[in-house]
Coordinates of C-alpha atoms and ligand atoms in Angstrom, one line a residue:
X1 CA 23.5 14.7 -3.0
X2 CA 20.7 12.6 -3.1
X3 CA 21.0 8.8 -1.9
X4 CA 20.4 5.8 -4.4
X5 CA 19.5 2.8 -3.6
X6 CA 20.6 0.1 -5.6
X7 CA 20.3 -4.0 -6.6
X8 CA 21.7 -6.4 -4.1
X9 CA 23.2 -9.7 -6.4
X10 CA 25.5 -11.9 -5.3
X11 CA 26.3 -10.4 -2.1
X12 CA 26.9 -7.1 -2.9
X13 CA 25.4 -3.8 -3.5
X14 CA 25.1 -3.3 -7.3
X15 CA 24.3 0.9 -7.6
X16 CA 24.1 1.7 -12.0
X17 CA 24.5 5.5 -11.9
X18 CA 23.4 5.2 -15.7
X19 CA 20.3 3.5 -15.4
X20 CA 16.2 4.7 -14.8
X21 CA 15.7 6.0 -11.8
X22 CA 12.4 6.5 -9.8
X23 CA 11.8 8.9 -6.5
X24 CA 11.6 7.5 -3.2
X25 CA 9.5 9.8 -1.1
X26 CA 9.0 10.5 2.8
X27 CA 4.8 10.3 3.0
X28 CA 4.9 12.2 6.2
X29 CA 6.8 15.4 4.7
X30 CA 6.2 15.3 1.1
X31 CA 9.6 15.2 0.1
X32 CA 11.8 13.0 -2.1
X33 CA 14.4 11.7 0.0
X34 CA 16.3 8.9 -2.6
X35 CA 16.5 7.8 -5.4
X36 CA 16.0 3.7 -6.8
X37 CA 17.9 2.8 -9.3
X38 CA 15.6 1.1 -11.7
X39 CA 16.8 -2.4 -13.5
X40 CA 16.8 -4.0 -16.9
X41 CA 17.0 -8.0 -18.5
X42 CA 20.8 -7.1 -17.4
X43 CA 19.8 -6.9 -14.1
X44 CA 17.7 -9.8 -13.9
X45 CA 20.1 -11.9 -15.9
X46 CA 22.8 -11.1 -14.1
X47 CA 20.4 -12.1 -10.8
X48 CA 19.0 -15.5 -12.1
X49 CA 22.8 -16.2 -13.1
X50 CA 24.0 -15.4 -9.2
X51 CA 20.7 -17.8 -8.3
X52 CA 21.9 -20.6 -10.9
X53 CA 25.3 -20.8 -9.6
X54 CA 24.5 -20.7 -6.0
X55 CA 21.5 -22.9 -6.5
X56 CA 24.0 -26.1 -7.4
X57 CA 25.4 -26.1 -3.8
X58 CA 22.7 -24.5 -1.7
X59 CA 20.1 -26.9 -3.3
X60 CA 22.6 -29.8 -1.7
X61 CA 23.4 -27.9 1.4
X62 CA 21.9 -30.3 4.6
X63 CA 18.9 -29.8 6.7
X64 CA 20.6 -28.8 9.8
X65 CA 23.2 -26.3 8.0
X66 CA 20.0 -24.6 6.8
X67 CA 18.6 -24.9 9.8
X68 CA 21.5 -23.2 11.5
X69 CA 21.4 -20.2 9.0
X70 CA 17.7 -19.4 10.1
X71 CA 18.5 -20.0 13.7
X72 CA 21.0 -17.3 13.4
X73 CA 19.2 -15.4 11.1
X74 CA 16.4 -15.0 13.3
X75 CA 18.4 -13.9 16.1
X76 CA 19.9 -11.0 13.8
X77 CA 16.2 -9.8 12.8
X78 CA 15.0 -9.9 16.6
X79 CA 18.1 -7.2 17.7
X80 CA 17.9 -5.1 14.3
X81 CA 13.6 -5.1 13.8
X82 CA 13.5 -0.9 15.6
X83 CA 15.9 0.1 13.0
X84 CA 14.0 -1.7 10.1
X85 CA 10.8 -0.2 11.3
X86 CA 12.0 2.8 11.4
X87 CA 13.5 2.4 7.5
X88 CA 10.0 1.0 6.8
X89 CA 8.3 4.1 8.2
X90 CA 10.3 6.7 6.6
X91 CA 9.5 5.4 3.1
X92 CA 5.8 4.1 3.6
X93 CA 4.5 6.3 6.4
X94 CA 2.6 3.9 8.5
X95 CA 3.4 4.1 12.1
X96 CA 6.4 2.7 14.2
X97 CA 4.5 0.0 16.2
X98 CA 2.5 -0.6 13.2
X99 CA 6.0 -1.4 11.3
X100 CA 7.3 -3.1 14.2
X101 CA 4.2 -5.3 13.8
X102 CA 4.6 -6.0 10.4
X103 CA 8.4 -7.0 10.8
X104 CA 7.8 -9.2 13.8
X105 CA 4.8 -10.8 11.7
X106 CA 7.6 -11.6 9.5
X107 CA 10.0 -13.0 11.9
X108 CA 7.3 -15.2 12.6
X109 CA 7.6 -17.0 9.3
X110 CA 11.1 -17.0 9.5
X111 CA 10.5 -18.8 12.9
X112 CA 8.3 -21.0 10.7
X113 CA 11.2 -21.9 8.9
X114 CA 13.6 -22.9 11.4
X115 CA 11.5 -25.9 11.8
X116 CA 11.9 -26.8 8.3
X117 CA 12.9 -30.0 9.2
X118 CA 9.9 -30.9 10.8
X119 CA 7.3 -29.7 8.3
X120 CA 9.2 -31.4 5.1
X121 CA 9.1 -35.1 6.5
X122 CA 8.2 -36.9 3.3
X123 CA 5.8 -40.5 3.5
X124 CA 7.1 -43.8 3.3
X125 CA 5.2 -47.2 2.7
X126 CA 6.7 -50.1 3.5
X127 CA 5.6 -53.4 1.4
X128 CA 3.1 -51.7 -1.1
X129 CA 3.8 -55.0 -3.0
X130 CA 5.9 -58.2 -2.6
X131 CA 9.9 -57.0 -0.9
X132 CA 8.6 -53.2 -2.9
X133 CA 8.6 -50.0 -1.0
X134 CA 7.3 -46.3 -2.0
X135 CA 8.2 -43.2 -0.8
X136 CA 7.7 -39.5 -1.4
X137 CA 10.8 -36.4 -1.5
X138 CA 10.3 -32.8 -2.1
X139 CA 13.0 -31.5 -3.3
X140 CA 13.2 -27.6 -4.5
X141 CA 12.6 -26.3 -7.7
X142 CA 15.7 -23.9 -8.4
X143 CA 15.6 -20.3 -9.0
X144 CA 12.2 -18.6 -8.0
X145 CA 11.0 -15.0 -7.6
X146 CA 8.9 -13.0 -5.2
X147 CA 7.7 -9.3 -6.8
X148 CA 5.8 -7.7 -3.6
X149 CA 4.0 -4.3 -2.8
X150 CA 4.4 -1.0 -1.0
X151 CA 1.9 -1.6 1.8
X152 CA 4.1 -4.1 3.5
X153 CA 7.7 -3.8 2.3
X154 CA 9.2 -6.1 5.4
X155 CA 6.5 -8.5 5.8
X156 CA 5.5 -9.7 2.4
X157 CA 8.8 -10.7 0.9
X158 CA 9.2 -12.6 4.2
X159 CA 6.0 -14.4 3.5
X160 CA 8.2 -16.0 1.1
X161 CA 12.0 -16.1 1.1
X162 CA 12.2 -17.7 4.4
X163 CA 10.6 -21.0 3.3
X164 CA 11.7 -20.7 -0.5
X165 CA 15.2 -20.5 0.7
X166 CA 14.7 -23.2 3.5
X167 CA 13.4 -25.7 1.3
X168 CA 16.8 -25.6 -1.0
X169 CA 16.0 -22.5 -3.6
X170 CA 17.2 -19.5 -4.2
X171 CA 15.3 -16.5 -4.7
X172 CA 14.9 -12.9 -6.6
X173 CA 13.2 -10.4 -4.6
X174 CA 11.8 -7.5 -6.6
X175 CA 10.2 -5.0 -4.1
X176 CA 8.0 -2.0 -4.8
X177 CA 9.9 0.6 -6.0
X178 CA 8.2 3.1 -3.7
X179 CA 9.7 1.8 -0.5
X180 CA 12.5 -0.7 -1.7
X181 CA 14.9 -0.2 1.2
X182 CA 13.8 -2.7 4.1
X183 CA 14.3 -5.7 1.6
X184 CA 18.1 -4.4 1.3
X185 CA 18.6 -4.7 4.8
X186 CA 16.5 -7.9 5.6
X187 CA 19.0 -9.5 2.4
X188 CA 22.1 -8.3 4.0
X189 CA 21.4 -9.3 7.4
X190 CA 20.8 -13.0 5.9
X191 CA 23.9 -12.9 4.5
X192 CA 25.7 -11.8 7.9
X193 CA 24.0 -14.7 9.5
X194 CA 25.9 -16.9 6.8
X195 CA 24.0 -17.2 3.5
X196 CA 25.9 -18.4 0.9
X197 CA 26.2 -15.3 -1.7
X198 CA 23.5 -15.5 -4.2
X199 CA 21.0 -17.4 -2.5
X200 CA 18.8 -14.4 -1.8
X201 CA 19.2 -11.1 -4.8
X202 CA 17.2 -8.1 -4.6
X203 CA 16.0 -6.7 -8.1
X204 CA 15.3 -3.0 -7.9
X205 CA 12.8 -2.0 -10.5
X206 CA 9.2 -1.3 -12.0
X207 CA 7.4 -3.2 -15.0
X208 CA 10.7 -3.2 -16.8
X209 CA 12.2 -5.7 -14.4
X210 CA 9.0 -7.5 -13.6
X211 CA 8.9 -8.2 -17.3
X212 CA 12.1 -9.4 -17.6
X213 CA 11.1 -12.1 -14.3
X214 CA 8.5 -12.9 -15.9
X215 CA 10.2 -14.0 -19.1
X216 CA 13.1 -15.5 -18.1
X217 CA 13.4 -19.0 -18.6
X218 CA 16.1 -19.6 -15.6
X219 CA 13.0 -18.5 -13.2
X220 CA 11.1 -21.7 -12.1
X221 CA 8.4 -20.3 -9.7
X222 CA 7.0 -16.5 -9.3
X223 CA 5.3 -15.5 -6.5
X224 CA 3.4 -12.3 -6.4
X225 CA 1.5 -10.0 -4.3
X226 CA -0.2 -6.9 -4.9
X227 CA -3.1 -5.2 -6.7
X228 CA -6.2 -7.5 -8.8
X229 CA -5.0 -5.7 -12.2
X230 CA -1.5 -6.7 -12.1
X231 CA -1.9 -10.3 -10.8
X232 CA -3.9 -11.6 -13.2
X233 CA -1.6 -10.1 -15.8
X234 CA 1.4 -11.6 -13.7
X235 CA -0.2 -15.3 -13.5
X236 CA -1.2 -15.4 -17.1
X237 CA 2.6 -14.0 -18.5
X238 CA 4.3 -16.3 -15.6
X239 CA 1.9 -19.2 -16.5
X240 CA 2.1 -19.0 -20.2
X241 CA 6.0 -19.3 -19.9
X242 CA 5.8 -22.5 -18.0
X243 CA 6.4 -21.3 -14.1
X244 CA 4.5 -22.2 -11.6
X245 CA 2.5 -18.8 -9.9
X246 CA 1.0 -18.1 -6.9
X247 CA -0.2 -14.0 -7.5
X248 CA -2.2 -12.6 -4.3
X249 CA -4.5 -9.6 -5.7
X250 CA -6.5 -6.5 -3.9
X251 CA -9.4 -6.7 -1.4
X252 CA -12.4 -5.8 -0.2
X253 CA -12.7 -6.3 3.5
X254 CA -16.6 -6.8 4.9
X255 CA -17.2 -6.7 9.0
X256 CA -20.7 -8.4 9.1
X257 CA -22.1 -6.9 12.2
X258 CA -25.3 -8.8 13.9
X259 CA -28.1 -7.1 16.1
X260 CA -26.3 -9.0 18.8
X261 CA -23.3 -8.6 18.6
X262 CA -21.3 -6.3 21.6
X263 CA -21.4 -3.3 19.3
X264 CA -18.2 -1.5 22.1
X265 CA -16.1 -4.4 20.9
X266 CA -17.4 -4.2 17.5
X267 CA -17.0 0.5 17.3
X268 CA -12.9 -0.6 18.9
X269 CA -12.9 -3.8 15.8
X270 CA -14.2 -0.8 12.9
X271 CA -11.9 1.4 13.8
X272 CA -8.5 -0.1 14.3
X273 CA -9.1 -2.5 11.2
X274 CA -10.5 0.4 9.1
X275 CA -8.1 3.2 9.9
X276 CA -4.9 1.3 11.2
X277 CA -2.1 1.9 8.6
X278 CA -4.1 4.5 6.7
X279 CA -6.3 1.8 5.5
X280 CA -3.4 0.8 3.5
X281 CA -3.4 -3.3 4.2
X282 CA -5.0 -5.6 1.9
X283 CA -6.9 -7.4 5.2
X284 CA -8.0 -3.5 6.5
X285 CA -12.1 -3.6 7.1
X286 CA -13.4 -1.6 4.2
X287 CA -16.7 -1.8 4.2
X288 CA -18.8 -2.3 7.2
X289 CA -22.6 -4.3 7.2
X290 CA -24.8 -3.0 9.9
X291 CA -27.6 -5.6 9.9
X292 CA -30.9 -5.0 11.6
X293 CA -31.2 -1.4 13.0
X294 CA -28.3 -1.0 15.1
X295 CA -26.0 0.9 12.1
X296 CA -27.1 4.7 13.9
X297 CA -25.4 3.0 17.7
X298 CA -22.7 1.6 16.0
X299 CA -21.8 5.2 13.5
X300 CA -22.2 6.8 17.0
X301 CA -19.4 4.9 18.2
X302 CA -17.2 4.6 15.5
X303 CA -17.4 8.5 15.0
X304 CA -17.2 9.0 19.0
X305 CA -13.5 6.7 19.0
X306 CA -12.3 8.4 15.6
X307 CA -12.5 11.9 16.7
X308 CA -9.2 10.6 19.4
X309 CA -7.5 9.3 16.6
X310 CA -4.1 11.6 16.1
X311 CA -2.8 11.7 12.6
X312 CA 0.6 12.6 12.2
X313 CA 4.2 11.1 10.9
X314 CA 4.4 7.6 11.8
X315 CA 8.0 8.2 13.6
X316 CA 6.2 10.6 16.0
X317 CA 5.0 9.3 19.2
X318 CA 1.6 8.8 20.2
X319 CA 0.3 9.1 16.7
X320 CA -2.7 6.4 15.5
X321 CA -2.4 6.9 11.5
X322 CA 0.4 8.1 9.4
X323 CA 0.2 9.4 5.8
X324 CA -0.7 7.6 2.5
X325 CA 2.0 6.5 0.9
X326 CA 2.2 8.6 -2.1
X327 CA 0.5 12.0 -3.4
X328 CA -0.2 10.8 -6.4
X329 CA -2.5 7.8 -3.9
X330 CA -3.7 10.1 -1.5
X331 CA -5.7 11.9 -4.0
X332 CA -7.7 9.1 -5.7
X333 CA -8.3 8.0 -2.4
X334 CA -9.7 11.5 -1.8
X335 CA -11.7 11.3 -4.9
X336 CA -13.7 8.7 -3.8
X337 CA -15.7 10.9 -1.0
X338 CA -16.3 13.2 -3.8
X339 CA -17.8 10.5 -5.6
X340 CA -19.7 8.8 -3.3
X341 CA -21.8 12.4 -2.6
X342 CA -22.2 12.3 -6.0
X343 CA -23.6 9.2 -6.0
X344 CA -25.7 9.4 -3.0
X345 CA -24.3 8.6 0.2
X346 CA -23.5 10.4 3.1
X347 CA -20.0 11.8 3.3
X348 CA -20.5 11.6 7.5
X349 CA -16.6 12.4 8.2
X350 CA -14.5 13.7 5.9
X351 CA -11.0 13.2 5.3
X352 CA -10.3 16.1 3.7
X353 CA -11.1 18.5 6.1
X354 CA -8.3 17.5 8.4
X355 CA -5.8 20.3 9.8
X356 CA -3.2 17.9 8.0
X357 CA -5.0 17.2 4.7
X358 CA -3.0 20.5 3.0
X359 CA 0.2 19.9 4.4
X360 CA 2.8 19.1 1.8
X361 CA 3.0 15.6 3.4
X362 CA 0.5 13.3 2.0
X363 CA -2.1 12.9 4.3
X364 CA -5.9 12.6 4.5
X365 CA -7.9 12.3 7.8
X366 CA -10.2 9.2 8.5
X367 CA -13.3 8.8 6.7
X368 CA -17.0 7.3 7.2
X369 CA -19.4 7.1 4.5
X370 CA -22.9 6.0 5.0
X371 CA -25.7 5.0 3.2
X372 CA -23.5 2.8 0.5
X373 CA -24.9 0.5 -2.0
X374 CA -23.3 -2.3 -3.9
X375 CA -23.9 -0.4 -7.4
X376 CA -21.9 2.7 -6.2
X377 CA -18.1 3.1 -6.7
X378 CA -17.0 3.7 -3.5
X379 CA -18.1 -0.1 -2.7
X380 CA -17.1 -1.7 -5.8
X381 CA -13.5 -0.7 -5.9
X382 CA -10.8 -1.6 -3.8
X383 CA -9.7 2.5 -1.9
X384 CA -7.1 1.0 -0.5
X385 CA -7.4 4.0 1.8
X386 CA -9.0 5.3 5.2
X387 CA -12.3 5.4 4.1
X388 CA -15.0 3.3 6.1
X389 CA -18.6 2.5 3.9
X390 CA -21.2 1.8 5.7
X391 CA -24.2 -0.5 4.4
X392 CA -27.4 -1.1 6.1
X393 CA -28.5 -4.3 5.4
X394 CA -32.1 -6.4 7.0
X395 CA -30.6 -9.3 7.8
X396 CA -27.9 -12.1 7.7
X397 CA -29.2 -13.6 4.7
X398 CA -28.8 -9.9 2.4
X399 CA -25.5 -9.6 4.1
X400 CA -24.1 -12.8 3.3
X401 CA -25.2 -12.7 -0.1
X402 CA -23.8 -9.2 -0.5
X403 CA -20.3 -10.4 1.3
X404 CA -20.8 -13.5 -1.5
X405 CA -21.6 -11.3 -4.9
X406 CA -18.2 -8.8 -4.3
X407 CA -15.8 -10.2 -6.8
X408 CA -13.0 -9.9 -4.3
X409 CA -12.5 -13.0 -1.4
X410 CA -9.6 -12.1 1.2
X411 CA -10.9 -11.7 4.3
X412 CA -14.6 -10.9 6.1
X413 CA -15.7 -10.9 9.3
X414 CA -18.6 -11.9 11.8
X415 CA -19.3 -9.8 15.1
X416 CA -22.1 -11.8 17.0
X417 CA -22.6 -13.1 20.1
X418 CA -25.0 -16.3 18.5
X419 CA -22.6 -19.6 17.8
X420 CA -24.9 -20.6 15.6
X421 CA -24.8 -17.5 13.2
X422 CA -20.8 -17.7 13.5
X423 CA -21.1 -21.1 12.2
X424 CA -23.6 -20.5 9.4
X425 CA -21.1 -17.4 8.3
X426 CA -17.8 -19.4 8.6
X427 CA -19.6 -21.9 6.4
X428 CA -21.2 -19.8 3.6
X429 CA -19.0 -16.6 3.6
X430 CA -16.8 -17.2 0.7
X431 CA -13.4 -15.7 1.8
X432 CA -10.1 -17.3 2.4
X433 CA -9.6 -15.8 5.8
X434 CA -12.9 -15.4 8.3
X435 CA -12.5 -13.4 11.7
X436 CA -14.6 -14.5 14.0
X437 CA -15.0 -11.2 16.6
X438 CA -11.5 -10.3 15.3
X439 CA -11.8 -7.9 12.5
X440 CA -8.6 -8.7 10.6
X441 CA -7.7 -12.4 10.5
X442 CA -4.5 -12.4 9.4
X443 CA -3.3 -16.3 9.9
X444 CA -0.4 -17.3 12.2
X445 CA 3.0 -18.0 10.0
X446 CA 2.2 -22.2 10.2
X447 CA -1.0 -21.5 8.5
X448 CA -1.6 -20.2 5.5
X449 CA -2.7 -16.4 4.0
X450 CA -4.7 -16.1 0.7
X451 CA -7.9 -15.2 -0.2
X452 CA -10.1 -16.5 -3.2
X453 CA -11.7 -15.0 -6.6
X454 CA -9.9 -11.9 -7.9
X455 CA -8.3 -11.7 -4.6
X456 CA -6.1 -14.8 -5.7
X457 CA -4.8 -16.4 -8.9
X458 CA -3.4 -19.5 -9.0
X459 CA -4.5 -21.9 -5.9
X460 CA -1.4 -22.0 -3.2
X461 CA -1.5 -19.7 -0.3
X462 CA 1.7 -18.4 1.0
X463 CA 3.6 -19.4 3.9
X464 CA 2.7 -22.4 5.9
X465 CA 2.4 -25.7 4.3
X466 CA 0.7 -24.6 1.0
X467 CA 4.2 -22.4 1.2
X468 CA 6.5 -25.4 1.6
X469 CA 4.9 -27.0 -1.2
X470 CA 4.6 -24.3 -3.2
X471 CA 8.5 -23.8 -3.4
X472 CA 9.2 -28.1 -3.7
X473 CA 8.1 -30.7 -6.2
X474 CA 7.2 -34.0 -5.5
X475 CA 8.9 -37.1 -6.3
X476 CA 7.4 -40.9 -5.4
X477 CA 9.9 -43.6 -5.6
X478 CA 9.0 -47.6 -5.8
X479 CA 12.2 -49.5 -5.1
X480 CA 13.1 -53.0 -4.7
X481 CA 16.1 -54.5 -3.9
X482 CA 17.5 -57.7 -6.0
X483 CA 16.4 -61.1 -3.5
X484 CA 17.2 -64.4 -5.8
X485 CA 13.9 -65.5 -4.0
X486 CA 11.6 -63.1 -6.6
X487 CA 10.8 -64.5 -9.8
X488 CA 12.7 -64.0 -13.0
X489 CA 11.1 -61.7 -16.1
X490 CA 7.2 -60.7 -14.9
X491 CA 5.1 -58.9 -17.9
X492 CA 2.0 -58.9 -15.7
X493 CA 0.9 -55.4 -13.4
X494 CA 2.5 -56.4 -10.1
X495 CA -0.7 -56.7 -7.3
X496 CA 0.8 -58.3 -4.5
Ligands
NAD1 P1 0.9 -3.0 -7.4 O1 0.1 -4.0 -8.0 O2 0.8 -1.6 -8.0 O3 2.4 -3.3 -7.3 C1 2.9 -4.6 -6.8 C2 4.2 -4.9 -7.5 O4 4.0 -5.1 -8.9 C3 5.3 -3.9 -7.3 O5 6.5 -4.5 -7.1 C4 5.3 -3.1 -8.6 O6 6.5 -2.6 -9.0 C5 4.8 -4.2 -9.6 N1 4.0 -3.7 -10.7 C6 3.2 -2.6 -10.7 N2 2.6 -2.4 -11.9 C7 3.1 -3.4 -12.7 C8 2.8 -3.7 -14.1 N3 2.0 -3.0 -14.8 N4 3.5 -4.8 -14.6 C9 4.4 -5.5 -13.9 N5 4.6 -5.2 -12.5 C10 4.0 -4.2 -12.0 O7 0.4 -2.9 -5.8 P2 0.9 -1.9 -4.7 O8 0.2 -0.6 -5.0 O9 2.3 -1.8 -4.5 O10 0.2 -2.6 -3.4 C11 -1.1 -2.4 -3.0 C12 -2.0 -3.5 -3.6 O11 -1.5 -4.8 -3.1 C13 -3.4 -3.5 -3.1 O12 -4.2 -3.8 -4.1 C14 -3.5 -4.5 -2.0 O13 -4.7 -5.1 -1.7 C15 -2.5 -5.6 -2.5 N6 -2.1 -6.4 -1.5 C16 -2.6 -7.7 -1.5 C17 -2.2 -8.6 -0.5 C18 -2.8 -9.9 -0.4 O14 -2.3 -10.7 0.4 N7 -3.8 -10.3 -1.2 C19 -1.2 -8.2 0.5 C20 -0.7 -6.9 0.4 C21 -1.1 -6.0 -0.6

């Protein structure tokens, strides 16, 4: 009988036998190999309800009980990450050390969050005005939502419960319904470290259940990540209803490479940050800027690595790049190196002419395609795939206006060996995360990860501090104590 997943509210598994359902898939042989139960309003109401309830003492709960709950949460994580990884690569395909990665990268912010304490210290100022003292609190907002995508199903969500739930709120998870079971087993693991029931639900569901987030009035924050379509439709419903949003969109990924840059270090930077996951991260290098007239070294190089690359199932050993996640992706991906001959470029590798490419499991080999321009297709849309464009620019001031004139602002990168160029890129480049010689400049857990333009709606990053404040609002308090030395009734605007 086929396995289906269900909801997890209130510290237990909630499985409806009656409801939608949608087909959970293993990339690397094709197959379907579960089911998800798809949810309703019920589902969600029934969710924010658990939140409500458990919000009223884990909103009051101290600092170092918190504390202790992460402490112990993080120790759980650290023992169980190999079997989550291996749950995260039998849905999504990518590779073991590529999920271990990704689940460690979320420990990380979970680590983050043990030093809650720290980070929320509020401001205090004594004597603003005669015997009168201000001061600033945080305190959390109440029930708030997280809806994240396939291409990290460990490490987004923990992008955000971890501080959500440090700072006092309690939170509804909604994961893609392509790969939904890592969030099951990050929420019960939180609970056996000795989360209160209810703090943390997961929501198991497609635009149905999103909806029904979006709408509900319990719901007092909505973070999203996930492609440019669907956040700007899920900041303008969230918005509209009064919440406060944060929705990450899609990418397009430049590496800026200079004449003078070490073009070995640069052919190792392509190709990891290109091909690593299948292409499938929203910080993966997707278009490549060769400036000056080193583009025919650095293809040589870049083709010269790939052909090493061994594409297989992500739980085999030794393999560099698993499947795409589903058919249905695999194939537009594919239809973009159809289109980009069309349009004029240079198909130089093709993905479709790997051994694997007709396998029932979805996979395409690594791609290169030269000779792109910013009018064509393949460079204006986000592939989300493992297809490399090439673009052969003069110089530094037509690639940084290119980088500039995509609508999309994640990430870019500079590969130089000239400070000074660095510094003029990290200045101009308009992206909200800049590698300098490092191709994919995904920020530590105490900083923060966003990009700008269509790659961002709403202006907090995640984790980090924008994170914390994200998930609190602030209060400023002016006190003054009764002293029989203050004069009586005052109808002037105290000033001193
Ligand atoms: P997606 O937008 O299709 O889905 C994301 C979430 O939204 C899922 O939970 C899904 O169930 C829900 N959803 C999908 N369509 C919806 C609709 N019409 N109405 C309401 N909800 C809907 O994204 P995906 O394919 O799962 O993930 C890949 C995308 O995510 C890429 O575009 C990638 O760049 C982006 N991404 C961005 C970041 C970032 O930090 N900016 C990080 C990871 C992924």
């Amino acid at each position: 009988m086929t396995q289906l997943i269900g909801h997890f509210i209130n510290g237990k598994s909630l499985i409806d036998e009656k409801a939608r359902r949608g087909p959970v898939f293993n990339p690397a042989t094709g197959e379907m190999s579960a089911e998800v139960t798809l949810g309703d309003t019920s589902v969600v109401d029934a969710a924010v309800d658990a939140a409500r309830e458990a919000f009223l003492s884990w909103g009051t709960t101290s600092l170092s009980q918190r504390t202790r709950i992460l402490f112990a949460y993080r120790e759980l994580l650290d023992k169980n990450v190999a079997d989550i990884a291996r749950l995260i690569s039998s849905q999504h395909g990518k590779t073991l050390p590529d999920a271990t990665g990704e689940v460690r990268r979320g420990l990380e912010v979970v680590e983050f969050a043990c030093g809650i304490s720290q980070v929320q210290k509020s401001q205090y100022s004594h004597g603003v005005s005669r015997d009168v003292d201000t001061f600033s609190i945080r305190q959390p907002l109440g029930v708030v939502a997280g809806i994240t995508p396939f291409n990290f199903p460990a490490m987004v969500p923990m992008w955000m419960f971890p501080i959500a739930i440090a700072t006092g709120n309690t939170f509804i998870l909604k994961p893609s319904e392509k790969d939904p079971s890592a969030s099951l087993a990050l929420a019960e693991l939180f609970l056996e470290a000795g989360l209160p029931e209810g703090v943390l639900n997961v929501v198991q569901g497609d635009k149905e259940v999103v909806d029904a987030i979006l709408d509900h009035r319990g719901v007092r924050a909505v973070s999203f990540v996930g492609s440019t379509p669907v956040a700007s439709y899920i900041y303008s419903r969230a918005a509209a209803n009064g919440k406060r949003v944060q929705a990450l969109g899609g990418a397009k990924n430049h590496m800026v490479v200079l004449p003078d840059a070490d073009l070995d270090a640069a052919a190792d930077a392509a190709v990891s940050a290109a091909y690593g996951s299948a292409g499938e991260r929203c910080m993966a290098i997707s278009v490549l800027v060769a400036v000056g007239d080193i583009a025919d070294d650095l293809i040589a190089k870049i083709l010269s690595r790939v052909e090493d690359l061994r594409v297989g199932s992500g739980l085999d050993e030794g393999v560099d790049m698993g499947p795409l996640v589903s058919r249905e992706h695999r194939d537009k991906v594919a239809s973009y190196l159809a289109g980009a001959k069309g349009e004029g470029a240079e198909v130089v590798l093709d993905g479709r002419d790997h051994p694997l490419a007709g396998s029932p499991g979805f996979y395409l080999g690594p791609s290169l395609v030269d000779g792109v321009k910013d009018s064509m297709k393949v460079y204006r849309d986000e592939i989300f795939g493992p297809v490399l464009s090439v673009c052969r620019l003069p110089d530094s001031d037509a690639a940084l206006r290119m980088v500039n004139a995509n609508p999309y602002a994640n990430g870019a990168a500079i590969f130089t060996r000239s400070g000074a160029a660095a510094h003029r890129f990290q200045s101009e480049l308009d992206a909200g995360m800049i590698g300098i010689n490092v191709p994919i400049p995904v920020p530590v857990a105490y900083y923060s990860f966003g990009g700008n333009k269509h790659s961002l709606f709403g202006d907090t990053h995640v984790h980090g501090e924008e994170g914390v404040k994200f998930y609190t609002r602030g209060k400023v308090i002016t006190q003054r104590w009764a002293d029989e030395r203050l004069p009586g009734v005052d109808f002037g605007f105290p000033q001193t």
